[in-house]
Amino acid sequence: MPYGDVMNARVRSEERRAEIVGAALEVIAERGYRGASLAAVAERVGLTQQGLLHYFPTKEALLVAVLQERDRWDAVPDSQWRVDLLASLVEYNAMRPAIIQTFSALLGESVTEGHPARAYFTERYARVRASMTSVLRTAYGDRLPNGLTPERTAPLLVAVMDGLQYQWLLDPESVDMPGTFRDFLRLLGEPVD
Amino acid sequence: MPYGDVMNARVRSEERRAEIVGAALEVIAERGYRGASLAAVAERVGLTQQGLLHYFPTKEALLVAVLQERDRWDAVPDSQWRVDLLASLVEYNAMRPAIIQTFSALLGESVTEGHPARAYFTERYARVRASMTSVLRTAYGDRLPNGLTPERTAPLLVAVMDGLQYQWLLDPESVDMPGTFRDFLRLLGEPVD
């Protein structure tokens, strides 16, 4: 195959993958995590299930691709992050339960032996902790008002966000996720409205 | 059947259930969440898989029974709880990854539609938040040193415990779960060693 054709084939394949990931996000939003079968996603993009498996060999691989795409959309350069923007992010998350449910369910599965999403979550946590450390250092320097270092505060910040999501997904009437997260920011010494 | 025989049958059935739950805990400890199949548990107690299904119709039902049994073992009367005991509980949890993995994996699954463990986790969170509220009120009165009420602090405390478990299960070398939890208690105003 001439070089140009190889490149075109690669571009087409990447476009197709992106289309599948977009369709998966739609199916998740409509039917939830359990309803988002490979068959439903294949149907939406006009592929057979076999055809879809060519791009994503398992449902887990497709879901990881959906979460990676979400990470790209949500990405804020470290230099632009501010602690108060985290409150906005949690507020925003409370309006998109389907993707938060997908994240939380796959995170749960990922802690089991040899799970295909384990590497994604392990690397994501390392990256997010590093990013939050940098945000906290920009805001507070080497010590927060409460005396903790940014390095020691970052895993707490991430734990609060993830832990609250479970309580909220199970019982949205009882758990004010954004309000509880703002309480945590106040504990860190942030002046929050 | 005479009354005594009915009672005996019920006692035998409860003993058998308890034996199965104990065997499940052993299998989880040895083989992890994914290795803990109904077949492996049935074999350990000398039942066929069909025989086991008579007691627990699904793997999820058996795992919920295991977590309920753990709740009973870990239970501390509200009047006996102290905030510093929570640090000991997290320290203890860090030494039993298999049951923490089971809890975390099943919690993840439970947020999906119609999951059989959903009711267990929803009720457990309501109970644990109420219990933590009571512990915090006993320790601090109606306001913590940082100004939050016990009611508003309880979901944060629970979120930190659960959220840290995921980070720790995925990357135990990088995440000091007990140390990070003690940092959180310090944020609340607790004098922790």
CSV table of C-alpha atoms in Angstrom, one decimal:
chain,number,residue,atom,x,y,z
A,1,MET,CA,0.0,0.0,0.0
A,2,PRO,CA,1.4,3.5,-0.8
A,3,TYR,CA,2.4,5.6,2.2
A,4,GLY,CA,-0.5,8.0,1.7
A,5,ASP,CA,-3.0,5.1,1.8
A,6,VAL,CA,-1.5,3.8,5.0
A,7,MET,CA,-1.9,7.2,6.6
A,8,ASN,CA,-5.5,7.5,5.4
A,9,ALA,CA,-6.3,4.1,6.8
A,10,ARG,CA,-4.8,5.1,10.1
A,11,VAL,CA,-6.8,8.3,10.2
A,12,ARG,CA,-10.0,6.5,9.3
A,13,SER,CA,-9.4,4.0,12.0
A,14,GLU,CA,-8.8,6.7,14.6
A,15,GLU,CA,-11.9,8.5,13.5
A,16,ARG,CA,-13.9,5.3,13.8
A,17,ARG,CA,-12.6,4.7,17.3
A,18,ALA,CA,-13.6,8.3,18.3
A,19,GLU,CA,-17.0,7.7,16.8
A,20,ILE,CA,-17.4,4.5,18.8
A,21,VAL,CA,-16.3,6.2,22.1
A,22,GLY,CA,-18.8,9.0,21.4
A,23,ALA,CA,-21.6,6.5,20.8
A,24,ALA,CA,-20.6,4.6,24.0
A,25,LEU,CA,-20.9,7.8,26.0
A,26,GLU,CA,-24.4,8.3,24.6
A,27,VAL,CA,-25.5,4.8,25.4
A,28,ILE,CA,-24.2,5.1,28.9
A,29,ALA,CA,-26.1,8.3,29.4
A,30,GLU,CA,-29.3,6.7,28.2
A,31,ARG,CA,-29.1,3.3,29.7
A,32,GLY,CA,-26.5,3.5,32.5
A,33,TYR,CA,-23.4,1.3,33.0
A,34,ARG,CA,-25.1,-2.0,32.9
A,35,GLY,CA,-27.2,-1.2,29.9
A,36,ALA,CA,-24.2,-0.1,27.9
A,37,SER,CA,-23.5,-3.4,26.1
A,38,LEU,CA,-21.1,-3.7,23.2
A,39,ALA,CA,-24.1,-4.8,21.2
A,40,ALA,CA,-25.9,-1.6,21.9
A,41,VAL,CA,-22.9,0.5,21.0
A,42,ALA,CA,-22.2,-1.5,17.8
A,43,GLU,CA,-25.8,-0.9,16.7
A,44,ARG,CA,-25.5,2.8,17.2
A,45,VAL,CA,-22.5,3.1,14.9
A,46,GLY,CA,-23.7,0.6,12.4
A,47,LEU,CA,-21.2,-2.1,13.1
A,48,THR,CA,-21.7,-5.7,13.9
A,49,GLN,CA,-20.5,-6.7,17.4
A,50,GLN,CA,-17.6,-8.6,15.7
A,51,GLY,CA,-16.8,-5.4,13.8
A,52,LEU,CA,-16.7,-3.4,17.1
A,53,LEU,CA,-14.4,-6.0,18.7
A,54,HIS,CA,-11.8,-5.1,16.1
A,55,TYR,CA,-11.6,-1.6,17.7
A,56,PHE,CA,-12.2,-2.6,21.3
A,57,PRO,CA,-11.7,-6.2,22.3
A,58,THR,CA,-13.7,-6.0,25.5
A,59,LYS,CA,-16.4,-3.8,27.2
A,60,GLU,CA,-13.7,-2.8,29.8
A,61,ALA,CA,-11.4,-1.6,27.0
A,62,LEU,CA,-14.2,0.6,25.6
A,63,LEU,CA,-15.1,2.0,29.0
A,64,VAL,CA,-11.4,2.9,29.7
A,65,ALA,CA,-11.4,4.7,26.3
A,66,VAL,CA,-14.5,6.6,27.4
A,67,LEU,CA,-12.9,7.6,30.7
A,68,GLN,CA,-9.7,8.6,28.9
A,69,GLU,CA,-11.7,10.8,26.6
A,70,ARG,CA,-13.5,12.4,29.5
A,71,ASP,CA,-10.0,13.0,31.2
A,72,ARG,CA,-9.0,14.9,28.0
A,73,TRP,CA,-12.2,17.0,28.0
A,74,ASP,CA,-11.9,17.8,31.7
A,75,ALA,CA,-8.2,18.5,31.5
A,76,VAL,CA,-7.1,21.9,32.9
A,77,PRO,CA,-3.4,22.8,32.5
A,78,ASP,CA,-1.7,22.7,35.9
A,79,SER,CA,-0.9,26.4,35.6
A,80,GLN,CA,-4.6,27.2,35.2
A,81,TRP,CA,-6.0,25.1,38.0
A,82,ARG,CA,-7.2,26.8,41.2
A,83,VAL,CA,-8.5,25.2,44.3
A,84,ASP,CA,-11.9,26.9,43.9
A,85,LEU,CA,-12.2,25.4,40.5
A,86,LEU,CA,-12.3,22.0,42.1
A,87,ALA,CA,-15.6,23.0,43.7
A,88,SER,CA,-17.0,23.9,40.3
A,89,LEU,CA,-15.8,20.5,39.0
A,90,VAL,CA,-17.7,18.6,41.7
A,91,GLU,CA,-20.7,20.8,41.0
A,92,TYR,CA,-20.5,19.9,37.4
A,93,ASN,CA,-20.0,16.2,38.2
A,94,ALA,CA,-23.3,16.2,40.2
A,95,MET,CA,-25.0,17.0,36.9
A,96,ARG,CA,-23.7,14.1,35.0
A,97,PRO,CA,-24.4,11.0,37.0
A,98,ALA,CA,-24.0,8.5,34.1
A,99,ILE,CA,-20.3,9.2,33.6
A,100,ILE,CA,-19.7,9.4,37.3
A,101,GLN,CA,-21.4,6.0,37.7
A,102,THR,CA,-19.2,4.6,34.9
A,103,PHE,CA,-16.1,5.9,36.6
A,104,SER,CA,-17.1,4.6,40.0
A,105,ALA,CA,-18.3,1.1,38.9
A,106,LEU,CA,-15.1,0.6,36.8
A,107,LEU,CA,-12.9,1.9,39.6
A,108,GLY,CA,-14.5,-0.7,41.9
A,109,GLU,CA,-13.9,-3.5,39.4
A,110,SER,CA,-10.3,-2.4,38.8
A,111,VAL,CA,-9.1,-3.3,42.3
A,112,THR,CA,-9.7,-7.0,41.5
A,113,GLU,CA,-6.8,-9.3,40.3
A,114,GLY,CA,-5.6,-8.7,36.8
A,115,HIS,CA,-8.5,-6.4,35.8
A,116,PRO,CA,-7.9,-4.7,32.4
A,117,ALA,CA,-8.7,-1.2,33.9
A,118,ARG,CA,-6.2,-1.5,36.8
A,119,ALA,CA,-3.3,0.1,34.9
A,120,TYR,CA,-5.5,3.0,33.8
A,121,PHE,CA,-6.7,3.8,37.3
A,122,THR,CA,-3.3,3.3,39.0
A,123,GLU,CA,-1.6,5.7,36.5
A,124,ARG,CA,-4.5,8.2,36.6
A,125,TYR,CA,-4.3,8.4,40.4
A,126,ALA,CA,-0.5,9.0,40.3
A,127,ARG,CA,-1.1,11.7,37.8
A,128,VAL,CA,-4.0,13.3,39.6
A,129,ARG,CA,-2.2,13.3,43.0
A,130,ALA,CA,0.8,15.0,41.3
A,131,SER,CA,-1.5,17.5,39.6
A,132,MET,CA,-3.4,18.3,42.9
A,133,THR,CA,-0.1,18.7,44.7
A,134,SER,CA,0.9,21.3,42.2
A,135,VAL,CA,-2.4,23.1,42.5
A,136,LEU,CA,-2.1,23.2,46.3
A,137,ARG,CA,1.5,24.4,46.2
A,138,THR,CA,0.5,27.2,43.9
A,139,ALA,CA,-2.3,28.2,46.2
A,140,TYR,CA,-0.6,27.8,49.6
A,141,GLY,CA,3.1,27.3,49.2
A,142,ASP,CA,4.9,24.5,51.1
A,143,ARG,CA,2.4,24.4,53.9
A,144,LEU,CA,-1.4,24.7,54.0
A,145,PRO,CA,-3.0,26.9,56.7
A,146,ASN,CA,-3.6,23.7,58.6
A,147,GLY,CA,0.1,22.7,58.5
A,148,LEU,CA,-0.1,19.8,56.1
A,149,THR,CA,2.2,19.8,53.0
A,150,PRO,CA,0.6,19.7,49.5
A,151,GLU,CA,2.0,16.2,49.0
A,152,ARG,CA,0.1,14.9,52.0
A,153,THR,CA,-3.1,16.8,51.3
A,154,ALA,CA,-3.4,15.6,47.6
A,155,PRO,CA,-4.4,12.0,48.3
A,156,LEU,CA,-7.0,13.3,50.9
A,157,LEU,CA,-8.5,15.7,48.4
A,158,VAL,CA,-8.8,12.9,45.8
A,159,ALA,CA,-10.2,10.4,48.3
A,160,VAL,CA,-12.9,12.9,49.3
A,161,MET,CA,-14.0,13.4,45.7
A,162,ASP,CA,-14.2,9.7,44.9
A,163,GLY,CA,-15.6,8.6,48.2
A,164,LEU,CA,-18.4,11.2,48.1
A,165,GLN,CA,-19.4,10.0,44.6
A,166,TYR,CA,-20.3,6.6,46.0
A,167,GLN,CA,-22.4,8.0,48.8
A,168,TRP,CA,-24.1,10.4,46.3
A,169,LEU,CA,-24.7,7.8,43.6
A,170,LEU,CA,-26.4,5.5,46.1
A,171,ASP,CA,-28.5,8.1,47.8
A,172,PRO,CA,-28.6,11.5,45.9
A,173,GLU,CA,-31.4,12.8,48.1
A,174,SER,CA,-29.4,12.4,51.3
A,175,VAL,CA,-26.0,13.4,50.1
A,176,ASP,CA,-25.2,17.0,49.0
A,177,MET,CA,-22.0,16.1,47.1
A,178,PRO,CA,-21.0,19.7,46.1
A,179,GLY,CA,-21.8,21.2,49.5
A,180,THR,CA,-19.9,18.5,51.4
A,181,PHE,CA,-16.9,19.0,49.1
A,182,ARG,CA,-17.0,22.7,49.8
A,183,ASP,CA,-16.9,21.9,53.5
A,184,PHE,CA,-13.7,19.9,52.9
A,185,LEU,CA,-12.1,22.9,51.0
A,186,ARG,CA,-13.0,25.0,54.1
A,187,LEU,CA,-11.2,22.5,56.3
A,188,LEU,CA,-8.1,23.1,54.1
A,189,GLY,CA,-8.4,26.8,54.8
A,190,GLU,CA,-9.9,27.9,51.5
A,191,PRO,CA,-12.4,30.8,51.7
A,192,VAL,CA,-15.4,29.2,50.0
A,193,ASP,CA,-18.8,30.9,49.6
B,1,MET,CA,-43.1,-31.9,61.7
B,2,PRO,CA,-43.1,-31.4,65.5
B,3,TYR,CA,-42.2,-27.9,66.7
B,4,GLY,CA,-38.9,-29.0,68.1
B,5,ASP,CA,-37.9,-30.5,64.7
B,6,VAL,CA,-38.8,-27.3,62.9
B,7,MET,CA,-36.6,-25.3,65.3
B,8,ASN,CA,-33.8,-27.8,64.9
B,9,ALA,CA,-34.0,-27.5,61.1
B,10,ARG,CA,-33.9,-23.7,61.4
B,11,VAL,CA,-30.9,-23.8,63.7
B,12,ARG,CA,-29.1,-26.2,61.4
B,13,SER,CA,-29.8,-24.0,58.4
B,14,GLU,CA,-28.4,-21.0,60.2
B,15,GLU,CA,-25.3,-22.9,61.2
B,16,ARG,CA,-24.8,-24.0,57.7
B,17,ARG,CA,-25.2,-20.4,56.4
B,18,ALA,CA,-22.6,-19.2,58.9
B,19,GLU,CA,-20.3,-22.0,57.9
B,20,ILE,CA,-20.6,-21.0,54.2
B,21,VAL,CA,-19.9,-17.3,55.0
B,22,GLY,CA,-16.8,-18.3,56.9
B,23,ALA,CA,-15.6,-20.5,54.1
B,24,ALA,CA,-16.3,-17.6,51.6
B,25,LEU,CA,-14.1,-15.3,53.8
B,26,GLU,CA,-11.3,-17.9,53.7
B,27,VAL,CA,-11.5,-18.3,49.9
B,28,ILE,CA,-11.5,-14.5,49.4
B,29,ALA,CA,-8.4,-14.2,51.6
B,30,GLU,CA,-6.6,-16.9,49.6
B,31,ARG,CA,-7.8,-16.2,46.0
B,32,GLY,CA,-9.1,-12.6,46.1
B,33,TYR,CA,-12.4,-11.3,44.9
B,34,ARG,CA,-12.4,-12.7,41.4
B,35,GLY,CA,-11.1,-16.1,42.5
B,36,ALA,CA,-13.9,-16.5,45.1
B,37,SER,CA,-16.3,-18.4,42.9
B,38,LEU,CA,-19.4,-20.1,44.3
B,39,ALA,CA,-17.9,-23.4,43.1
B,40,ALA,CA,-14.7,-22.9,45.2
B,41,VAL,CA,-16.8,-22.0,48.3
B,42,ALA,CA,-19.2,-25.0,47.7
B,43,GLU,CA,-16.2,-27.3,47.5
B,44,ARG,CA,-14.7,-26.0,50.8
B,45,VAL,CA,-17.9,-26.8,52.7
B,46,GLY,CA,-18.6,-30.1,51.0
B,47,LEU,CA,-21.7,-28.9,49.0
B,48,THR,CA,-22.5,-29.1,45.4
B,49,GLN,CA,-22.9,-25.7,43.7
B,50,GLN,CA,-26.6,-26.5,43.5
B,51,GLY,CA,-26.6,-27.2,47.2
B,52,LEU,CA,-24.9,-23.8,47.9
B,53,LEU,CA,-27.5,-22.0,45.8
B,54,HIS,CA,-30.1,-23.1,48.2
B,55,TYR,CA,-28.5,-20.9,50.8
B,56,PHE,CA,-27.2,-18.1,48.6
B,57,PRO,CA,-28.8,-17.7,45.2
B,58,THR,CA,-26.0,-15.5,43.7
B,59,LYS,CA,-22.4,-14.7,44.4
B,60,GLU,CA,-23.5,-11.2,45.2
B,61,ALA,CA,-25.8,-12.4,47.9
B,62,LEU,CA,-23.0,-14.4,49.4
B,63,LEU,CA,-20.6,-11.5,49.3
B,64,VAL,CA,-23.2,-9.2,51.0
B,65,ALA,CA,-23.5,-11.8,53.7
B,66,VAL,CA,-19.7,-11.8,54.1
B,67,LEU,CA,-19.7,-8.0,54.5
B,68,GLN,CA,-22.6,-8.1,56.9
B,69,GLU,CA,-20.7,-10.6,59.0
B,70,ARG,CA,-17.7,-8.3,58.9
B,71,ASP,CA,-19.9,-5.4,60.0
B,72,ARG,CA,-21.0,-7.4,63.0
B,73,TRP,CA,-17.4,-8.3,64.0
B,74,ASP,CA,-16.2,-4.7,63.6
B,75,ALA,CA,-19.2,-3.2,65.4
B,76,VAL,CA,-18.5,-0.9,68.3
B,77,PRO,CA,-21.4,0.4,70.3
B,78,ASP,CA,-21.8,4.1,69.7
B,79,SER,CA,-21.2,4.9,73.3
B,80,GLN,CA,-17.8,3.2,73.1
B,81,TRP,CA,-16.6,4.7,69.8
B,82,ARG,CA,-13.9,7.4,70.0
B,83,VAL,CA,-12.5,9.4,67.1
B,84,ASP,CA,-9.0,8.1,67.7
B,85,LEU,CA,-10.3,4.5,67.4
B,86,LEU,CA,-11.1,5.3,63.8
B,87,ALA,CA,-7.3,5.6,63.2
B,88,SER,CA,-6.9,2.2,64.7
B,89,LEU,CA,-9.6,0.8,62.4
B,90,VAL,CA,-7.9,2.1,59.3
B,91,GLU,CA,-4.6,0.7,60.6
B,92,TYR,CA,-6.3,-2.6,61.0
B,93,ASN,CA,-7.9,-2.5,57.5
B,94,ALA,CA,-4.5,-1.9,56.0
B,95,MET,CA,-3.6,-5.4,57.2
B,96,ARG,CA,-6.6,-7.2,55.6
B,97,PRO,CA,-6.6,-6.3,51.9
B,98,ALA,CA,-8.8,-9.2,50.9
B,99,ILE,CA,-11.9,-8.0,52.7
B,100,ILE,CA,-11.2,-4.4,51.8
B,101,GLN,CA,-10.9,-5.4,48.2
B,102,THR,CA,-14.2,-7.3,48.4
B,103,PHE,CA,-15.9,-4.3,50.0
B,104,SER,CA,-14.5,-1.9,47.4
B,105,ALA,CA,-15.3,-4.0,44.4
B,106,LEU,CA,-18.8,-4.7,45.5
B,107,LEU,CA,-19.4,-1.1,46.4
B,108,GLY,CA,-18.3,-0.2,42.8
B,109,GLU,CA,-20.8,-2.7,41.3
B,110,SER,CA,-23.6,-1.6,43.6
B,111,VAL,CA,-24.0,1.8,42.0
B,112,THR,CA,-25.2,0.2,38.8
B,113,GLU,CA,-28.9,-0.2,38.0
B,114,GLY,CA,-30.8,-2.8,40.0
B,115,HIS,CA,-27.7,-4.3,41.6
B,116,PRO,CA,-28.5,-6.8,44.4
B,117,ALA,CA,-25.9,-5.1,46.8
B,118,ARG,CA,-27.3,-1.6,46.3
B,119,ALA,CA,-29.8,-1.8,49.2
B,120,TYR,CA,-27.1,-3.1,51.5
B,121,PHE,CA,-24.6,-0.3,50.8
B,122,THR,CA,-27.3,2.5,50.8
B,123,GLU,CA,-28.5,1.4,54.2
B,124,ARG,CA,-25.0,0.8,55.5
B,125,TYR,CA,-24.0,4.4,54.5
B,126,ALA,CA,-27.0,5.9,56.2
B,127,ARG,CA,-26.2,3.9,59.4
B,128,VAL,CA,-22.5,4.7,59.3
B,129,ARG,CA,-23.0,8.4,58.7
B,130,ALA,CA,-25.4,8.4,61.7
B,131,SER,CA,-23.0,6.5,63.8
B,132,MET,CA,-20.1,8.8,62.9
B,133,THR,CA,-22.2,11.9,63.6
B,134,SER,CA,-22.8,10.5,67.1
B,135,VAL,CA,-19.1,9.8,67.7
B,136,LEU,CA,-18.2,13.3,66.5
B,137,ARG,CA,-20.8,14.9,68.7
B,138,THR,CA,-19.6,13.0,71.8
B,139,ALA,CA,-16.0,14.2,71.1
B,140,TYR,CA,-16.7,17.8,70.1
B,141,GLY,CA,-20.2,18.8,70.9
B,142,ASP,CA,-22.3,20.7,68.3
B,143,ARG,CA,-19.3,22.2,66.5
B,144,LEU,CA,-15.9,20.8,65.6
B,145,PRO,CA,-12.8,23.0,66.2
B,146,ASN,CA,-13.0,23.9,62.5
B,147,GLY,CA,-16.6,25.1,62.8
B,148,LEU,CA,-18.4,22.3,61.0
B,149,THR,CA,-21.3,20.4,62.6
B,150,PRO,CA,-21.0,16.7,63.3
B,151,GLU,CA,-23.7,16.1,60.6
B,152,ARG,CA,-21.7,17.8,57.9
B,153,THR,CA,-18.4,16.2,58.9
B,154,ALA,CA,-19.7,12.6,59.0
B,155,PRO,CA,-20.0,12.1,55.2
B,156,LEU,CA,-16.6,13.6,54.7
B,157,LEU,CA,-15.1,11.2,57.2
B,158,VAL,CA,-16.7,8.2,55.5
B,159,ALA,CA,-15.7,9.5,52.0
B,160,VAL,CA,-12.0,9.8,53.1
B,161,MET,CA,-12.0,6.2,54.4
B,162,ASP,CA,-13.6,4.7,51.3
B,163,GLY,CA,-11.7,6.9,48.8
B,164,LEU,CA,-8.3,6.1,50.4
B,165,GLN,CA,-9.0,2.4,50.1
B,166,TYR,CA,-9.2,2.6,46.3
B,167,GLN,CA,-5.9,4.5,46.0
B,168,TRP,CA,-4.3,2.1,48.5
B,169,LEU,CA,-5.6,-1.1,46.9
B,170,LEU,CA,-4.3,0.1,43.5
B,171,ASP,CA,-0.9,1.3,44.7
B,172,PRO,CA,-0.1,0.2,48.2
B,173,GLU,CA,3.6,1.3,47.8
B,174,SER,CA,2.7,4.9,47.0
B,175,VAL,CA,-0.3,5.4,49.4
B,176,ASP,CA,0.1,5.4,53.2
B,177,MET,CA,-3.5,4.8,54.0
B,178,PRO,CA,-3.3,5.0,57.8
B,179,GLY,CA,-1.0,8.0,57.8
B,180,THR,CA,-3.2,9.9,55.3
B,181,PHE,CA,-6.2,9.1,57.4
B,182,ARG,CA,-4.5,10.4,60.5
B,183,ASP,CA,-3.7,13.6,58.6
B,184,PHE,CA,-7.5,14.0,58.0
B,185,LEU,CA,-8.2,13.5,61.7
B,186,ARG,CA,-5.7,16.3,62.4
B,187,LEU,CA,-7.6,18.5,60.0
B,188,LEU,CA,-10.7,17.9,62.1
B,189,GLY,CA,-8.8,19.1,65.1
B,190,GLU,CA,-8.0,15.8,66.7
B,191,PRO,CA,-4.6,15.6,68.5
B,192,VAL,CA,-3.1,12.5,66.8
B,193,ASP,CA,0.4,11.1,67.4
